Coordinates of C-alpha atoms in Angstrom, one line a residue:
M1 CA 0.0 0.0 0.0
T2 CA 1.3 3.5 -0.8
E3 CA 2.4 5.9 1.8
A4 CA -0.3 8.4 0.7
R5 CA -3.0 5.8 1.4
Q6 CA -1.5 4.6 4.7
G7 CA -1.6 8.2 6.2
P8 CA -5.4 8.4 6.6
V9 CA -5.6 4.8 7.9
W10 CA -3.0 5.6 10.6
A11 CA -4.9 8.8 11.5
L12 CA -8.1 6.8 12.0
R13 CA -6.2 4.2 14.0
I14 CA -4.7 6.8 16.3
L15 CA -8.0 8.6 16.7
S16 CA -9.7 5.3 17.5
A17 CA -6.9 4.5 20.1
I18 CA -7.4 7.9 21.7
V19 CA -11.2 7.4 22.1
L20 CA -10.7 3.9 23.4
A21 CA -8.1 5.0 25.9
L22 CA -10.3 7.9 27.0
T23 CA -13.2 5.5 27.6
G24 CA -11.0 3.2 29.6
A25 CA -9.5 6.1 31.6
I26 CA -12.9 7.5 32.5
H27 CA -13.9 4.2 33.9
L28 CA -10.7 3.7 35.8
F29 CA -10.9 7.3 37.2
L30 CA -14.4 6.5 38.5
I31 CA -12.9 3.6 40.5
F32 CA -10.5 5.9 42.1
D33 CA -13.3 8.4 42.7
G34 CA -15.1 5.9 44.9
V35 CA -17.3 3.7 42.7
G36 CA -17.4 0.2 44.2
G37 CA -19.4 -3.0 44.4
L38 CA -20.7 -4.6 41.2
L39 CA -20.4 -1.3 39.3
G40 CA -16.8 -0.9 40.4
T41 CA -15.9 -4.4 39.2
L42 CA -17.6 -3.7 35.8
F43 CA -15.7 -0.4 35.6
V44 CA -12.4 -2.1 36.2
L45 CA -13.1 -4.6 33.4
N46 CA -14.3 -1.8 31.1
G47 CA -11.2 0.3 31.9
I48 CA -8.8 -2.6 31.2
A49 CA -10.6 -3.5 28.0
G50 CA -10.5 0.1 26.7
I51 CA -6.8 0.4 27.3
V52 CA -6.0 -3.1 25.8
L53 CA -8.1 -2.3 22.7
A54 CA -6.4 1.1 22.4
V55 CA -3.0 -0.5 22.4
G56 CA -4.2 -3.1 19.9
M57 CA -5.3 -0.4 17.5
L58 CA -1.8 0.9 17.4
V59 CA 0.3 -2.3 17.3
L60 CA -1.7 -4.9 15.4
R61 CA -1.6 -5.5 11.7
G62 CA -3.6 -7.4 9.1
T63 CA -6.3 -9.8 10.3
W64 CA -5.6 -9.1 13.9
L65 CA -6.2 -5.3 13.3
R66 CA -9.5 -6.0 11.6
I67 CA -10.6 -8.2 14.6
A68 CA -9.5 -5.5 17.1
T69 CA -11.3 -2.8 15.2
I70 CA -14.6 -4.7 15.1
L71 CA -14.2 -5.7 18.8
S72 CA -13.5 -2.1 19.7
L73 CA -16.6 -0.9 17.9
L74 CA -18.7 -3.6 19.6
F75 CA -17.1 -2.6 23.0
L76 CA -18.1 1.0 22.6
I77 CA -21.6 0.2 21.5
A78 CA -22.0 -2.2 24.5
S79 CA -20.5 0.4 26.9
L80 CA -22.8 3.2 25.7
A81 CA -25.8 0.9 25.7
A82 CA -25.1 -0.2 29.3
L83 CA -24.9 3.4 30.4
L84 CA -28.1 4.4 28.6
L85 CA -29.9 1.5 30.1
A86 CA -28.6 2.4 33.6
L87 CA -29.8 6.0 32.9
T88 CA -33.3 4.9 31.8
V89 CA -34.6 1.5 33.1
G90 CA -31.6 0.3 35.2
L91 CA -29.1 -2.5 34.5
F92 CA -28.3 -5.3 37.0
G93 CA -30.2 -3.3 39.6
I94 CA -27.9 -0.3 39.0
T95 CA -29.6 3.0 38.1
E96 CA -27.7 6.1 37.0
V97 CA -28.4 9.9 36.9
W98 CA -27.1 12.4 34.4
S99 CA -25.6 14.5 37.2
F100 CA -23.2 11.7 38.3
T101 CA -19.5 12.2 37.7
L102 CA -18.5 12.2 34.0
V103 CA -21.8 10.8 32.8
P104 CA -22.4 13.5 30.1
E105 CA -18.8 13.4 29.1
T106 CA -18.8 9.6 28.8
V107 CA -21.9 9.7 26.5
V108 CA -20.2 12.2 24.2
V109 CA -16.8 10.3 24.1
E110 CA -18.5 7.0 23.5
A111 CA -20.9 8.3 20.8
I112 CA -18.0 10.0 19.0
G113 CA -16.0 6.8 19.4
I114 CA -18.7 4.7 17.8
V115 CA -18.7 6.9 14.8
V116 CA -14.9 6.9 14.6
L117 CA -14.6 3.2 15.0
A118 CA -17.4 2.5 12.5
I119 CA -15.4 4.5 9.9
T120 CA -12.1 2.8 10.9
S121 CA -13.8 -0.6 10.7
G122 CA -15.2 0.2 7.2
V123 CA -11.8 1.4 6.0
T124 CA -9.8 -1.6 7.4
L125 CA -12.4 -4.1 6.0
R126 CA -12.5 -2.4 2.7
R127 CA -8.8 -2.3 2.5
R128 CA -8.7 -6.1 2.9
A129 CA -11.2 -6.5 0.2
Q130 CA -9.1 -4.4 -2.2
V131 CA -6.0 -6.4 -1.4
A132 CA -7.9 -9.6 -2.0
Q133 CA -9.1 -8.4 -5.4
G134 CA -5.8 -6.9 -6.6

């Protein structure tokens, strides 16, 4: 692949990694801010997953990158869906309010992340299809 075509792909990968790292960092911050119990455990797992997927976006290549990209998109969709459920009907007995620490910011970061990772997924999958054809 030419350098001119790799630049935009790298930019998307870096942007995806930033959004994933931010999502993970928000959840880990909330642990240190005092969230405990079941929610705290879920936040630890979410934080670790966000950081691991962010690293994967930067270091993986080929098929592993495509897998990481799709998993990252699904991760953000699930994370945002869980937050929205907790804000509306509750999730695992956990209810959330908009005024809780970083809730509006999390919604914005994860919504932007879904858009970014949808584009990144499309580009990486399309790139594979082009390589297979040519």
